[in-house]
mmCIF file of C-alpha atoms in Angstrom:
data_model
loop_
_atom_site.group_PDB
_atom_site.id
_atom_site.type_symbol
_atom_site.label_atom_id
_atom_site.label_comp_id
_atom_site.label_asym_id
_atom_site.label_seq_id
_atom_site.Cartn_x
_atom_site.Cartn_y
_atom_site.Cartn_z
ATOM 1 C CA MET A 29 6.646 35.399 -10.959
ATOM 2 C CA ASN A 30 6.089 35.038 -7.208
ATOM 3 C CA GLY A 31 5.488 31.775 -5.396
ATOM 4 C CA LYS A 32 1.721 32.221 -5.140
ATOM 5 C CA GLN A 33 1.335 32.791 -8.882
ATOM 6 C CA PHE A 34 3.494 29.760 -9.575
ATOM 7 C CA VAL A 35 1.325 27.541 -7.370
ATOM 8 C CA ASN A 36 -1.859 28.889 -8.997
ATOM 9 C CA ILE A 37 -0.528 28.058 -12.456
ATOM 10 C CA VAL A 38 0.477 24.589 -11.353
ATOM 11 C CA VAL A 39 -2.927 23.915 -9.752
ATOM 12 C CA LEU A 40 -4.648 25.060 -12.959
ATOM 13 C CA PHE A 41 -2.369 22.740 -14.934
ATOM 14 C CA ILE A 42 -3.279 19.874 -12.621
ATOM 15 C CA LEU A 43 -7.004 20.555 -12.986
ATOM 16 C CA VAL A 44 -6.716 20.453 -16.767
ATOM 17 C CA LEU A 45 -4.854 17.161 -16.648
ATOM 18 C CA THR A 46 -7.318 15.715 -14.148
ATOM 19 C CA ALA A 47 -10.193 16.526 -16.479
ATOM 20 C CA PHE A 48 -8.835 13.952 -18.886
ATOM 21 C CA ALA A 49 -9.189 11.346 -16.140
ATOM 22 C CA SER A 50 -12.900 11.857 -15.582
ATOM 23 C CA ASP A 51 -13.517 8.125 -15.907
ATOM 24 C CA GLY A 52 -10.681 7.312 -13.555
ATOM 25 C CA TYR A 53 -9.683 8.824 -10.237
ATOM 26 C CA SER A 54 -7.793 11.781 -8.823
ATOM 27 C CA TYR A 55 -6.672 13.232 -5.518
ATOM 28 C CA ASN A 56 -4.467 16.087 -4.299
ATOM 29 C CA VAL A 57 -1.947 15.981 -1.477
ATOM 30 C CA VAL A 58 -0.483 19.020 0.279
ATOM 31 C CA GLY A 59 2.820 18.205 1.935
ATOM 32 C CA ASP A 60 5.967 19.832 3.254
ATOM 33 C CA HIS A 61 7.412 20.165 -0.233
ATOM 34 C CA GLY A 62 4.400 21.553 -2.073
ATOM 35 C CA VAL A 63 1.238 20.279 -3.727
ATOM 36 C CA SER A 64 1.033 17.048 -5.652
ATOM 37 C CA SER A 65 -1.825 15.500 -7.554
ATOM 38 C CA THR A 66 -2.289 11.884 -8.546
ATOM 39 C CA PHE A 67 -4.738 10.861 -11.207
ATOM 40 C CA GLY A 68 -5.237 7.935 -13.487
ATOM 41 C CA ILE A 69 -7.425 6.076 -15.921
ATOM 42 C CA LYS A 70 -8.364 2.444 -15.461
ATOM 43 C CA GLU A 71 -7.922 0.268 -18.508
ATOM 44 C CA THR A 72 -8.607 -3.376 -19.290
ATOM 45 C CA LYS A 73 -6.085 -5.346 -21.300
ATOM 46 C CA GLU A 74 -6.550 -9.012 -22.118
ATOM 47 C CA GLY A 75 -8.685 -9.653 -19.066
ATOM 48 C CA GLN A 76 -6.302 -7.934 -16.641
ATOM 49 C CA ARG A 77 -6.930 -4.557 -15.103
ATOM 50 C CA VAL A 78 -4.170 -1.999 -15.444
ATOM 51 C CA VAL A 79 -4.076 1.287 -13.585
ATOM 52 C CA LYS A 80 -1.891 4.025 -15.003
ATOM 53 C CA LYS A 81 -0.991 6.522 -12.333
ATOM 54 C CA ARG A 82 0.636 9.898 -12.913
ATOM 55 C CA THR A 83 1.985 12.131 -10.150
ATOM 56 C CA VAL A 84 2.527 15.857 -10.702
ATOM 57 C CA SER A 85 4.577 17.716 -8.087
ATOM 58 C CA ALA A 86 4.251 21.485 -7.768
ATOM 59 C CA SER A 87 7.782 21.764 -6.438
ATOM 60 C CA SER A 88 9.506 20.108 -9.362
ATOM 61 C CA LEU A 89 6.823 19.611 -12.029
ATOM 62 C CA THR A 90 8.180 16.086 -12.455
ATOM 63 C CA GLN A 91 5.797 13.515 -13.794
ATOM 64 C CA VAL A 92 6.017 9.871 -12.886
ATOM 65 C CA ILE A 93 3.997 7.138 -14.495
ATOM 66 C CA ASP A 94 3.428 3.968 -12.569
ATOM 67 C CA LYS A 95 1.737 0.758 -13.604
ATOM 68 C CA ALA A 96 0.187 -1.493 -11.018
ATOM 69 C CA ASP A 97 -0.095 -4.974 -12.451
ATOM 70 C CA VAL A 98 -0.766 -6.917 -9.258
ATOM 71 C CA PHE A 99 -4.469 -7.580 -9.143
ATOM 72 C CA HIS A 100 -6.478 -10.480 -7.920
ATOM 73 C CA ASP A 101 -7.220 -11.732 -11.428
ATOM 74 C CA GLN A 102 -3.836 -13.458 -11.367
ATOM 75 C CA TYR A 103 -5.105 -15.869 -8.691
ATOM 76 C CA PRO A 104 -7.392 -18.886 -9.157
ATOM 77 C CA LYS A 105 -10.939 -18.339 -7.985
ATOM 78 C CA VAL A 106 -13.775 -20.508 -6.764
ATOM 79 C CA ARG A 107 -17.455 -19.934 -6.116
ATOM 80 C CA VAL A 108 -18.505 -20.197 -2.482
ATOM 81 C CA VAL A 109 -21.436 -19.392 -0.245
ATOM 82 C CA ALA A 110 -20.197 -16.879 2.330
ATOM 83 C CA THR A 111 -21.970 -16.127 5.586
ATOM 84 C CA GLY A 112 -20.968 -13.880 8.463
ATOM 85 C CA TYR A 113 -20.441 -14.602 12.141
ATOM 86 C CA TYR A 114 -19.229 -12.916 15.300
ATOM 87 C CA ALA A 115 -17.792 -14.186 18.558
ATOM 88 C CA GLY A 116 -21.082 -13.967 20.474
ATOM 89 C CA TYR A 117 -23.514 -16.622 21.630
ATOM 90 C CA GLU A 118 -25.750 -16.605 18.547
ATOM 91 C CA SER A 119 -22.816 -17.580 16.326
ATOM 92 C CA THR A 120 -20.581 -19.657 18.577
ATOM 93 C CA GLY A 121 -22.657 -20.684 21.592
ATOM 94 C CA LYS A 122 -20.157 -18.873 23.843
ATOM 95 C CA ASP A 123 -20.443 -15.707 25.888
ATOM 96 C CA PRO A 124 -17.600 -13.430 27.041
ATOM 97 C CA SER A 125 -17.205 -15.407 30.278
ATOM 98 C CA HIS A 126 -16.340 -18.588 28.391
ATOM 99 C CA PRO A 127 -12.576 -19.347 28.454
ATOM 100 C CA SER A 128 -12.580 -20.001 24.708
ATOM 101 C CA TYR A 129 -14.578 -16.908 23.785
ATOM 102 C CA GLY A 130 -13.079 -15.306 20.669
ATOM 103 C CA ILE A 131 -10.569 -18.127 20.168
ATOM 104 C CA THR A 132 -10.551 -19.934 16.831
ATOM 105 C CA TYR A 133 -9.950 -23.622 16.161
ATOM 106 C CA SER A 134 -6.345 -22.784 15.234
ATOM 107 C CA GLY A 135 -5.800 -21.134 18.610
ATOM 108 C CA VAL A 136 -5.516 -17.537 17.396
ATOM 109 C CA LYS A 137 -7.928 -14.815 18.426
ATOM 110 C CA VAL A 138 -10.596 -13.651 16.027
ATOM 111 C CA ARG A 139 -9.806 -10.361 14.336
ATOM 112 C CA ARG A 140 -11.264 -8.003 11.750
ATOM 113 C CA ASP A 141 -8.327 -6.313 10.085
ATOM 114 C CA ASP A 142 -6.644 -5.977 6.699
ATOM 115 C CA TYR A 143 -6.328 -9.748 7.003
ATOM 116 C CA SER A 144 -9.253 -11.072 9.019
ATOM 117 C CA THR A 145 -9.867 -14.507 10.477
ATOM 118 C CA ILE A 146 -12.458 -16.611 8.668
ATOM 119 C CA ALA A 147 -13.852 -20.137 9.008
ATOM 120 C CA ALA A 148 -13.954 -22.788 6.295
ATOM 121 C CA ASP A 149 -14.122 -26.507 5.643
ATOM 122 C CA LEU A 150 -10.507 -27.433 6.301
ATOM 123 C CA ARG A 151 -10.675 -30.242 3.759
ATOM 124 C CA VAL A 152 -11.255 -27.609 1.074
ATOM 125 C CA PHE A 153 -9.368 -24.638 2.499
ATOM 126 C CA PRO A 154 -6.657 -25.745 4.965
ATOM 127 C CA LEU A 155 -5.700 -23.595 7.926
ATOM 128 C CA GLY A 156 -3.584 -20.660 6.820
ATOM 129 C CA THR A 157 -5.212 -20.353 3.388
ATOM 130 C CA ILE A 158 -5.431 -16.707 2.319
ATOM 131 C CA LEU A 159 -8.522 -15.762 0.332
ATOM 132 C CA TYR A 160 -9.549 -12.459 -1.160
ATOM 133 C CA ILE A 161 -13.291 -11.999 -0.765
ATOM 134 C CA PRO A 162 -14.726 -9.109 -2.831
ATOM 135 C CA GLY A 163 -16.694 -6.787 -0.584
ATOM 136 C CA TYR A 164 -14.958 -8.087 2.548
ATOM 137 C CA GLY A 165 -11.230 -8.105 1.940
ATOM 138 C CA TYR A 166 -8.527 -10.627 2.758
ATOM 139 C CA GLY A 167 -9.447 -13.550 4.959
ATOM 140 C CA VAL A 168 -7.123 -16.087 6.575
ATOM 141 C CA VAL A 169 -8.658 -19.475 7.323
ATOM 142 C CA ALA A 170 -8.194 -19.921 11.065
ATOM 143 C CA ASP A 171 -11.422 -21.580 12.142
ATOM 144 C CA LYS A 172 -13.989 -24.217 11.237
ATOM 145 C CA GLY A 173 -17.682 -24.661 11.968
ATOM 146 C CA GLY A 174 -20.236 -27.424 12.202
ATOM 147 C CA ALA A 175 -22.342 -25.933 9.417
ATOM 148 C CA ILE A 176 -19.379 -24.988 7.244
ATOM 149 C CA ARG A 177 -19.067 -27.830 4.762
ATOM 150 C CA GLY A 178 -17.718 -27.922 1.223
ATOM 151 C CA HIS A 179 -17.553 -24.619 -0.589
ATOM 152 C CA LYS A 180 -18.869 -22.554 2.292
ATOM 153 C CA ILE A 181 -16.981 -19.982 4.333
ATOM 154 C CA ASP A 182 -17.858 -17.921 7.404
ATOM 155 C CA LEU A 183 -16.503 -14.372 7.650
ATOM 156 C CA TYR A 184 -15.716 -12.827 11.013
ATOM 157 C CA PHE A 185 -17.274 -9.503 12.034
ATOM 158 C CA GLU A 186 -16.908 -7.706 15.333
ATOM 159 C CA THR A 187 -20.623 -7.414 16.135
ATOM 160 C CA LYS A 188 -23.911 -9.084 15.285
ATOM 161 C CA GLN A 189 -25.078 -5.813 13.779
ATOM 162 C CA ASP A 190 -22.086 -5.801 11.426
ATOM 163 C CA VAL A 191 -22.891 -9.344 10.303
ATOM 164 C CA PHE A 192 -26.357 -8.359 9.121
ATOM 165 C CA SER A 193 -25.684 -4.814 7.937
ATOM 166 C CA GLN A 194 -22.413 -5.517 6.116
ATOM 167 C CA TRP A 195 -22.820 -9.042 4.824
ATOM 168 C CA GLY A 196 -25.585 -11.528 5.612
ATOM 169 C CA LYS A 197 -25.298 -14.427 3.153
ATOM 170 C CA LYS A 198 -23.898 -14.240 -0.367
ATOM 171 C CA SER A 199 -22.681 -16.418 -3.208
ATOM 172 C CA VAL A 200 -19.364 -14.936 -4.300
ATOM 173 C CA ASP A 201 -16.240 -15.767 -6.303
ATOM 174 C CA VAL A 202 -13.268 -15.742 -3.943
ATOM 175 C CA TYR A 203 -9.637 -15.577 -5.016
ATOM 176 C CA ILE A 204 -7.191 -18.119 -3.637
ATOM 177 C CA VAL A 205 -4.137 -16.011 -2.895
ATOM 178 C CA LYS A 206 -2.262 -18.760 -1.067
ATOM 179 C CA LYS A 207 -3.160 -22.278 0.010
ATOM 180 C CA GLY A 208 -2.455 -22.877 3.682
ATOM 181 C CA GLU A 209 -0.163 -25.466 5.179
ATOM 182 C CA GLY A 210 -2.422 -26.469 8.050
ATOM 183 C CA LYS A 211 -1.514 -23.929 10.715
ATOM 184 C CA VAL A 212 -2.001 -20.305 11.697
ATOM 185 C CA THR A 213 -0.155 -18.314 14.342
ATOM 186 C CA GLU A 214 -0.594 -14.881 15.870
ATOM 187 C CA ALA A 215 2.856 -13.983 14.534
ATOM 188 C CA PHE A 216 1.752 -14.876 11.002
ATOM 189 C CA LEU A 217 -1.378 -12.733 11.247
ATOM 190 C CA ASN A 218 0.540 -9.859 12.822
ATOM 191 C CA SER A 219 3.081 -9.957 10.014
ATOM 192 C CA LEU A 220 0.378 -9.851 7.339
ATOM 193 C CA ASN A 221 -1.416 -6.966 8.984
ATOM 194 C CA GLU A 222 1.754 -4.979 9.571
ATOM 195 C CA LYS A 223 2.540 -5.176 5.863
ATOM 196 C CA GLY A 224 -1.071 -4.645 4.805
ATOM 197 C CA ILE A 225 -1.925 -5.101 1.152
ATOM 198 C CA ALA A 226 1.793 -4.914 0.346
ATOM 199 C CA ALA A 227 2.101 -8.428 1.767
ATOM 200 C CA MET A 228 0.449 -9.677 -1.427
ATOM 201 C CA ALA A 229 2.314 -7.343 -3.782
ATOM 202 C CA GLU A 230 4.271 -10.221 -5.300
ATOM 203 C CA PRO A 231 2.747 -13.344 -6.814
ATOM 204 C CA VAL A 232 2.863 -16.307 -4.471
ATOM 205 C CA SER A 233 4.797 -19.236 -5.878
ATOM 206 C CA GLY A 234 3.752 -22.815 -5.489
ATOM 207 C CA GLN A 235 0.024 -22.103 -5.480
ATOM 208 C CA GLN A 236 -2.356 -25.004 -5.749
ATOM 209 C CA GLN A 237 -5.688 -24.928 -7.504
ATOM 210 C CA ILE A 238 -8.643 -25.722 -5.280
ATOM 211 C CA GLU A 239 -11.594 -27.219 -7.076
#
């Protein structure tokens, strides 16, 4: 059996396996060491989502099953009204010539990233609080606003168009990943964004419920 025939057989085998995951997900990756396919089926167990992931490698035909248990359901959640804002005049009363343009109350610059800067009532969500907002992503409380009182938050977007096209105003359940300690630094935000979602891969100890 030559190499081409071997790869064809393996791809056919992968397609058959993937068919069983029609209610899940699948993708193929071609790398230096051959073709691999990852597929899985999402399950729900006792209120927690579990993703079973299987990787098939054409070079070794090894199969690895992984379980990802870290989901946002492990964190406390609270209902809020979430609006969107940007750094421009309509949202902040400042234009690009203003010395404080794009600077939050905490002193860090606004950013839309894996972990974005958001505004909140600091009596409810102290500076540095990390929230997961479905449909938006992770937000770090770094700012406050005159109209942001109680269970209201303001999500940063880069342009006015993004505010209206991507968000607007919504009532949403947000997950409290970590309660802040009253400060935010550029180094803290950089660290979170360098690690990406992996920064929240382990449960955060010492969480406090916000009501």
